[in-house]
GROMACS .gro file of C-alpha atoms in nm:
model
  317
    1UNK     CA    1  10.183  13.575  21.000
    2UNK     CA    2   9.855  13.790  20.915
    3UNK     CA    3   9.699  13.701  20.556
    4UNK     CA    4   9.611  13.987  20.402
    5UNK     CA    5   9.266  13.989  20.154
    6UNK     CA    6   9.391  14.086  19.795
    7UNK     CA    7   9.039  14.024  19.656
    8UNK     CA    8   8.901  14.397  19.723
    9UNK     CA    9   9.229  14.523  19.489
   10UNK     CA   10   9.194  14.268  19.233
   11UNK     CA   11   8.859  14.402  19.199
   12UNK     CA   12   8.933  14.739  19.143
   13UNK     CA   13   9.186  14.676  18.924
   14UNK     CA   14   9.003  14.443  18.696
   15UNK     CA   15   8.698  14.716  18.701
   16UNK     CA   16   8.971  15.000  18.653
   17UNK     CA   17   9.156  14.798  18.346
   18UNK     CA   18   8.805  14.720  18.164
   19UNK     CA   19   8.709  15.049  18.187
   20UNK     CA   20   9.045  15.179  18.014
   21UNK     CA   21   8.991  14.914  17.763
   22UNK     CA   22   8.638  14.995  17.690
   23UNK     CA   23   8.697  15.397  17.655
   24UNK     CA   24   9.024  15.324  17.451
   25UNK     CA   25   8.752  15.070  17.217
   26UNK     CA   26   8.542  15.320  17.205
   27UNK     CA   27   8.830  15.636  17.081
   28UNK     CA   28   8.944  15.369  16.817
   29UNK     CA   29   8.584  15.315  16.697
   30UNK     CA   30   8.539  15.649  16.651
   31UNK     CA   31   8.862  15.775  16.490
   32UNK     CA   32   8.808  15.420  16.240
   33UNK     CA   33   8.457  15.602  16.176
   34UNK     CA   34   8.572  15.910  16.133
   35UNK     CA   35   8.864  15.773  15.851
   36UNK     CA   36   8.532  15.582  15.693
   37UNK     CA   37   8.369  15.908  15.628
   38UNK     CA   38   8.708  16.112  15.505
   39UNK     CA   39   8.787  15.870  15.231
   40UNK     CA   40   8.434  15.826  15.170
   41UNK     CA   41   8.364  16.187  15.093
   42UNK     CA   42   8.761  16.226  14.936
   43UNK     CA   43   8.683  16.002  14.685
   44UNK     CA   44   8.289  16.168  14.631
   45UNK     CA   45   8.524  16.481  14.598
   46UNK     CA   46   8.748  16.329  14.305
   47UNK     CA   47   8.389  16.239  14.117
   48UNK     CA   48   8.256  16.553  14.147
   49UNK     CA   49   8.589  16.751  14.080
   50UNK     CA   50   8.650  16.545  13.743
   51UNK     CA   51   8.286  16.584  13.649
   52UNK     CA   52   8.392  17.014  13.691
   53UNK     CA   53   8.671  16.968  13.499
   54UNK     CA   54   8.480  16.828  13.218
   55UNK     CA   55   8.227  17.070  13.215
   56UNK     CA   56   8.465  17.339  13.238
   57UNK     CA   57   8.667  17.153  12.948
   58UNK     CA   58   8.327  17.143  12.702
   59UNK     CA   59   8.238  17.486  12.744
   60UNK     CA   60   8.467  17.626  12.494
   61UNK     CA   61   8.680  17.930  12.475
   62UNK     CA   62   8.520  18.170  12.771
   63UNK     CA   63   8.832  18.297  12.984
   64UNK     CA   64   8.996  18.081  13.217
   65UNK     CA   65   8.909  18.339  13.473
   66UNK     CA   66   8.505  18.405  13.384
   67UNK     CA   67   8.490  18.018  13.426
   68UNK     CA   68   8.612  17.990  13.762
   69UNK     CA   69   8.408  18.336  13.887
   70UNK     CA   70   8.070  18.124  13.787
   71UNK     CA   71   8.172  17.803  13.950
   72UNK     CA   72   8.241  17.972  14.291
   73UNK     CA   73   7.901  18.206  14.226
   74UNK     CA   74   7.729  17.888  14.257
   75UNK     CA   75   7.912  17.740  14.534
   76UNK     CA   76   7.826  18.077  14.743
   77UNK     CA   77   7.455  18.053  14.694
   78UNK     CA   78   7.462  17.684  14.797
   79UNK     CA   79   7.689  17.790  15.121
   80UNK     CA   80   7.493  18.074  15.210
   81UNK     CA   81   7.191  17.829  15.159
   82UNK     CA   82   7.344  17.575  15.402
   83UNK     CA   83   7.440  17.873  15.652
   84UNK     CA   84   7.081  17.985  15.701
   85UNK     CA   85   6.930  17.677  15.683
   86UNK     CA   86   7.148  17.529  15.939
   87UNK     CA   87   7.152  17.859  16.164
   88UNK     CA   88   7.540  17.895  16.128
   89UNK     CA   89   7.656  18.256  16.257
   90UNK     CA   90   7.801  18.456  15.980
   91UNK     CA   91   8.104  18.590  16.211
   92UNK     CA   92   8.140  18.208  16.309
   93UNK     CA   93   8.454  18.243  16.186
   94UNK     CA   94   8.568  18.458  16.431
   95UNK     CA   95   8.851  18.722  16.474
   96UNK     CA   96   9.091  18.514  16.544
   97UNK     CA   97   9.084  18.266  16.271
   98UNK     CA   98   9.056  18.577  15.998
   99UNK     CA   99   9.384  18.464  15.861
  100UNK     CA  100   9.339  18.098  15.803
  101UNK     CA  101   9.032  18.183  15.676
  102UNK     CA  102   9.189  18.426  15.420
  103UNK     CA  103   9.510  18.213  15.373
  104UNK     CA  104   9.277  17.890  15.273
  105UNK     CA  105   9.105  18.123  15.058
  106UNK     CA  106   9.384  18.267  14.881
  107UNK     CA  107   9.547  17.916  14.856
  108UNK     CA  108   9.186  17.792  14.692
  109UNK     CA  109   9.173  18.061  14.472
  110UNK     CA  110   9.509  18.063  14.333
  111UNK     CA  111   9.428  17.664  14.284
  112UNK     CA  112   9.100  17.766  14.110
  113UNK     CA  113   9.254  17.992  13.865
  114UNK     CA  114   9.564  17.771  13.763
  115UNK     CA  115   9.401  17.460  13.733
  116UNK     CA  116   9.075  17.609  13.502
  117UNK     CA  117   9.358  17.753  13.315
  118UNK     CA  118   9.536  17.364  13.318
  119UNK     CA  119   9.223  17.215  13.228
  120UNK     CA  120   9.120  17.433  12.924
  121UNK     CA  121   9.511  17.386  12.817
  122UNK     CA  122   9.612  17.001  12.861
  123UNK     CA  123   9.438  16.702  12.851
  124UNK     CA  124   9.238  16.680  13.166
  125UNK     CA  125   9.373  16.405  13.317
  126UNK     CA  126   9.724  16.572  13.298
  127UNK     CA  127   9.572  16.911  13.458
  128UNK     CA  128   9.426  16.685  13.733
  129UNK     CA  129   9.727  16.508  13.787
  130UNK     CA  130   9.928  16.796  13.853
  131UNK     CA  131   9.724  16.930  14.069
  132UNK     CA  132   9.700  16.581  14.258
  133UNK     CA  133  10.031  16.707  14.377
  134UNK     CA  134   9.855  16.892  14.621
  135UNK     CA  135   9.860  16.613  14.906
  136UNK     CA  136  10.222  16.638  14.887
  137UNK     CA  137  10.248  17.019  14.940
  138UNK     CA  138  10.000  16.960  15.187
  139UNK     CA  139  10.203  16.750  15.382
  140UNK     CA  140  10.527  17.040  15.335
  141UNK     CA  141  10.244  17.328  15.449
  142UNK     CA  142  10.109  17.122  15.744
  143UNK     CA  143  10.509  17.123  15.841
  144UNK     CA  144  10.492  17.469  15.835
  145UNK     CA  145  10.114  17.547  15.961
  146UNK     CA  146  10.020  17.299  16.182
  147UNK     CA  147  10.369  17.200  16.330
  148UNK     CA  148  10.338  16.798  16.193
  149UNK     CA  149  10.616  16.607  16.212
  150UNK     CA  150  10.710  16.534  15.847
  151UNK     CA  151  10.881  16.149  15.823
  152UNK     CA  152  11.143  16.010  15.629
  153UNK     CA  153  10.916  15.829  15.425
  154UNK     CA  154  10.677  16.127  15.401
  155UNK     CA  155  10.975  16.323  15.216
  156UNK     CA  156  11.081  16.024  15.032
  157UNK     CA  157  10.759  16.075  14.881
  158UNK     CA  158  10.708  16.408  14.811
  159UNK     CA  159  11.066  16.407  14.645
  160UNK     CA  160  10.899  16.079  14.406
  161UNK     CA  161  10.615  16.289  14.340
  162UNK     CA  162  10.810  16.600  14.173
  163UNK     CA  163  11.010  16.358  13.970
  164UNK     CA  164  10.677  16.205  13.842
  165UNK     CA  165  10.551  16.550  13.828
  166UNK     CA  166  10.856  16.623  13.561
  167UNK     CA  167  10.773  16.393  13.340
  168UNK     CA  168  10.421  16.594  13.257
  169UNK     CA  169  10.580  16.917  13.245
  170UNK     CA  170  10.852  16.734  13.002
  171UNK     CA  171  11.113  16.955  13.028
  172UNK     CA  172  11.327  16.728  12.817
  173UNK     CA  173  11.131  16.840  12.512
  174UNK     CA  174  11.332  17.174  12.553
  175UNK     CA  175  11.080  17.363  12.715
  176UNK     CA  176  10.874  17.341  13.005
  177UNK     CA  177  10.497  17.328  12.914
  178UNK     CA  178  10.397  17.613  13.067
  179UNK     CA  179  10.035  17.484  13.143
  180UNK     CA  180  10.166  17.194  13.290
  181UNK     CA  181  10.376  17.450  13.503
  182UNK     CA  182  10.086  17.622  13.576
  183UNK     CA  183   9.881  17.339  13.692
  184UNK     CA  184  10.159  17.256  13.975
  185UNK     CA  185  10.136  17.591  14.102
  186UNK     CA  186   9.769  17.516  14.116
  187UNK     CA  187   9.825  17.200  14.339
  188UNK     CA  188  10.059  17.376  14.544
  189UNK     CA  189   9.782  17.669  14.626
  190UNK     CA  190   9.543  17.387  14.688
  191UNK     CA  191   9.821  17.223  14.946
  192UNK     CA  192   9.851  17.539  15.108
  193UNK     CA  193   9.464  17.559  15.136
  194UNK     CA  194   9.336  17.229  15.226
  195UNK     CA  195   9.633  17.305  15.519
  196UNK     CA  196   9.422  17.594  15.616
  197UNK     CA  197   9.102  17.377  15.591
  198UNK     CA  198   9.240  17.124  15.849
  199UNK     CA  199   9.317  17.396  16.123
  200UNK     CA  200   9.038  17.585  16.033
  201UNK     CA  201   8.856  17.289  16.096
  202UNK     CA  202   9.064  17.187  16.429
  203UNK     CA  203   8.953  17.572  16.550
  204UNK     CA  204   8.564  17.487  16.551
  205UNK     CA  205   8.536  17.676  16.205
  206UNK     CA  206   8.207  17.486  16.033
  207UNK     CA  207   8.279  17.404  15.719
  208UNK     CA  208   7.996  17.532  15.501
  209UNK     CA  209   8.120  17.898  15.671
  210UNK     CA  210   8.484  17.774  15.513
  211UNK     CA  211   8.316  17.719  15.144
  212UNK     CA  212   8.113  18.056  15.158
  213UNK     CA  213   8.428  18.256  15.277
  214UNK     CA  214   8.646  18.116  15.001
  215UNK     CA  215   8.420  18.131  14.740
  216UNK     CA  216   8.321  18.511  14.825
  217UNK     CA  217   8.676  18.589  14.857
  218UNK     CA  218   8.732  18.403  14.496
  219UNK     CA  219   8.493  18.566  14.292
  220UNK     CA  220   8.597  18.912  14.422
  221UNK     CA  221   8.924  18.803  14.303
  222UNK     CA  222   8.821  18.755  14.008
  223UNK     CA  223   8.622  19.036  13.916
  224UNK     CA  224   8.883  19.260  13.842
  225UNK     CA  225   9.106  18.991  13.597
  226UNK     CA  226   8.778  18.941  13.389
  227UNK     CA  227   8.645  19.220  13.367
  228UNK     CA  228   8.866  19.342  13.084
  229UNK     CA  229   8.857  18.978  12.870
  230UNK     CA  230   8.530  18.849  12.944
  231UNK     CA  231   8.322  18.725  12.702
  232UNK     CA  232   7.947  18.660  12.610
  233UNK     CA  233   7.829  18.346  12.687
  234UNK     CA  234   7.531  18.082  12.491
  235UNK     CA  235   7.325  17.916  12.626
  236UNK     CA  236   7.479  17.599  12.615
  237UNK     CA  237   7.799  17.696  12.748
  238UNK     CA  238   7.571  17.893  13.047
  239UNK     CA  239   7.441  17.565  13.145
  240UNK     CA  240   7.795  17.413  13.108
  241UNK     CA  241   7.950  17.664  13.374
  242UNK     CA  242   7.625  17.642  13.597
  243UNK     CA  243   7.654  17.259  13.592
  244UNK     CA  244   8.083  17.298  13.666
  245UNK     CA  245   7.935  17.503  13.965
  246UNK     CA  246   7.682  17.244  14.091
  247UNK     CA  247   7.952  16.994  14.034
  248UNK     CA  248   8.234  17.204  14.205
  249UNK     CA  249   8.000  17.238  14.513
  250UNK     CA  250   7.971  16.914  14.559
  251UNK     CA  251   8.352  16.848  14.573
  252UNK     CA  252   8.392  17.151  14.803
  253UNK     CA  253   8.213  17.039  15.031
  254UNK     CA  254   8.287  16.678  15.028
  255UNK     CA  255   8.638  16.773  15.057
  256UNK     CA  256   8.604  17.017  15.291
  257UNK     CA  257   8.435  16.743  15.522
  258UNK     CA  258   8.694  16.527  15.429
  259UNK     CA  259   9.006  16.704  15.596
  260UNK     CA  260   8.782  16.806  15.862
  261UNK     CA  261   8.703  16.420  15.961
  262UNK     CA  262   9.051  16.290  15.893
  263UNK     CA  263   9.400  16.413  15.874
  264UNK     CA  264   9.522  16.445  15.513
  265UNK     CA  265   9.790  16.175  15.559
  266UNK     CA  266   9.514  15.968  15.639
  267UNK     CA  267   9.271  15.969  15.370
  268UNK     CA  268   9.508  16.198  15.045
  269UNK     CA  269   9.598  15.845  14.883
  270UNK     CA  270   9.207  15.779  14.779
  271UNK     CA  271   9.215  16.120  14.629
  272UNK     CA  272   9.396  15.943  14.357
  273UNK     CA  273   9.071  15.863  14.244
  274UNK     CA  274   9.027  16.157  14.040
  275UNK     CA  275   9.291  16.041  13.795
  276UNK     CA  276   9.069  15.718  13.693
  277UNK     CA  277   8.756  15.974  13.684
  278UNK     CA  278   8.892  16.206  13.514
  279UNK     CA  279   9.051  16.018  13.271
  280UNK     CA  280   8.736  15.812  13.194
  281UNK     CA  281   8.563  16.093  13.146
  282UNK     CA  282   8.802  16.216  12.873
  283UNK     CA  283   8.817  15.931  12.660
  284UNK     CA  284   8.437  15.869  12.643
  285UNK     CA  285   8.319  16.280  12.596
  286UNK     CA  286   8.661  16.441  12.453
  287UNK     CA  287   8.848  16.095  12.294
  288UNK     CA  288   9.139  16.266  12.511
  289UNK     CA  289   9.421  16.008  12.572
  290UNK     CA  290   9.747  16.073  12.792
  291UNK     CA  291  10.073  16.023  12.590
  292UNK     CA  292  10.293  15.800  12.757
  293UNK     CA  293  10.558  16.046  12.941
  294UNK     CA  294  10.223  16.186  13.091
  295UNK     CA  295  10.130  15.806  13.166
  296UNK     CA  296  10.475  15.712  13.338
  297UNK     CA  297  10.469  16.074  13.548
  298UNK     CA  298  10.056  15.922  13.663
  299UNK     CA  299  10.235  15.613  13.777
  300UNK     CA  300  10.529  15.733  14.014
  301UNK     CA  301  10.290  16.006  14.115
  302UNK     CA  302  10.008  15.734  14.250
  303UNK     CA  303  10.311  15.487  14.348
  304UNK     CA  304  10.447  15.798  14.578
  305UNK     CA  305  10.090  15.860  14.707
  306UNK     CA  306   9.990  15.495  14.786
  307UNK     CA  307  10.357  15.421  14.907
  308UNK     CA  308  10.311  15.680  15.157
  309UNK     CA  309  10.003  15.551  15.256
  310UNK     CA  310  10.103  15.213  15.398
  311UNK     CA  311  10.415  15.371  15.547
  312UNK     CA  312  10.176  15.537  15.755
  313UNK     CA  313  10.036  15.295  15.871
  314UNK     CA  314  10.295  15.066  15.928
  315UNK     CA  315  10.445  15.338  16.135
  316UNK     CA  316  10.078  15.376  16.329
  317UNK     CA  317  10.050  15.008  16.418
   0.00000   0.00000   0.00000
């Protein structure tokens, strides 16, 4: 019977097999890289967000509104900064992305104007929190947007996070708090934007072109609500807003670079972070300290967010 030489196909198998291996080493290093730098620059964004929050909180009684039209002045001259500098077309946006462009900007800016609004009503942890809800209606607007499969566990907890989310607007007390209220719409416009980031981002959109057309689009918006309430500003509380800008830049971008590296189911549990910024801040500027409804809605609303977070990736592995 004629032998036949297998040693030519174990070869190529071997050398076809280590190949595989090394480019599937090499996708996994990269995606593990790419989570590194979303949660890194998630949790930069909960710093510098809380740090806005505060300024915006100590500089008194200027209109919700005339608040948020200085921090997004600031963020455009820092964009447009970044565009030039980095040679960025200003049509790199494109035709055809004009309306996720536009739909993250409206999302942001309806965000922006209920959570300055939150802020200057509540205690700022409690404004933060609510809008921490955002991840959830994230996850419901990615449904929606981007066609992603939402889980059971996914919806288990987004339903855990309202609930926690009732015990800060306390309806028990016989009436909603209406800030409260209006700090959940403000996480569900900043769902619906950081949505739009992600495909934006997914489209080849760069993301410094993403801050400068949101915050264009967000101070045009609010031109025409402040104009008839606005009010003259010190010194002091000039610095304030400039420094809620500078701080508000920062977490634009970071978070903006942060769904762009790293789907939000990913990397939305370290945005939690905020809540322990924010309510640090608080206590050592404003002596501010959450009552304990407010304290038990924090807890299911971070249990929902980290529970979902190890679902995911139990259900990855």
């Amino acid at each position: 019977m004629k032998q036949y030489d297998y040693s030519g196909k174990r070869y190529f198998l071997h050398f076809y097999h280590t190949k595989e291996r090394i480019e599937m080493n090499d996708e996994m290093i990269k995606r593990r890289r790419l989570h590194r730098r979303g949660v890194f620059c998630i949790i930069s964004a909960a710093f510098f967000f809380s740090l806005m929050s505060l300024f915006v909180k100590l500089s008194g009684d200027i209109p919700s509104v005339e608040k948020s039209f200085f921090r997004n002045l600031v963020a455009i001259v820092f964009a447009f900064a970044i565009i030039k500098k980095e040679g960025i077309p200003m049509r790199s946006g494109g035709s055809k992305n004009t309306l996720i462009l536009t739909g993250r900007a409206v999302g942001g800016t309806i965000g922006i104007f209920c959570n300055f609004y939150a802020v200057d009503h509540l205690v700022i942890a409690d404004a933060n929190m609510m809008n921490k809800l955002s991840p959830f209606f994230a996850i419901l607007f990615s449904f929606f947007l981007l066609k992603e499969k939402v889980k059971p566990y996914q919806l288990l907890a987004v339903i855990a996070a309202f609930t926690g989310a009732m015990f800060i607007l306390k309806p028990g007390q016989g009436i909603v708090s209406f800030p409260a209220l209006i700090g959940m719409i403000g996480g569900m416009g900043a769902g619906f934007a950081y949505a739009n980031v992600r495909l934006a981002s997914e489209r080849g959109v760069p993301g410094p072109f993403i801050v400068f057309f949101f915050s264009v689009f967000s101070c045009l918006a609010a031109v025409p609500v402040m104009l008839p309430v606005i009010k003259a500003v010190t010194i002091r509380q000039l610095m304030l807003l400039l420094g809620a800008g500078l701080a508000a830049t920062g977490g634009q971008f970071s978070v903006t670079a942060a769904y762009s590296a790293a789907p939000a189911r990913e990397i939305s549990v370290y945005d939690y972070t905020q809540i322990l910024f924010s309510a640090l801040m608080g206590y050592l500027f404003l002596g501010e300290i959450p009552d304990g409804s407010s304290l038990i809605g924090y807890a299911i609303i971070i249990a929902a967010g980290v529970y979902m977070f190890f679902a995911q990736r139990k259900a990855e592995k």
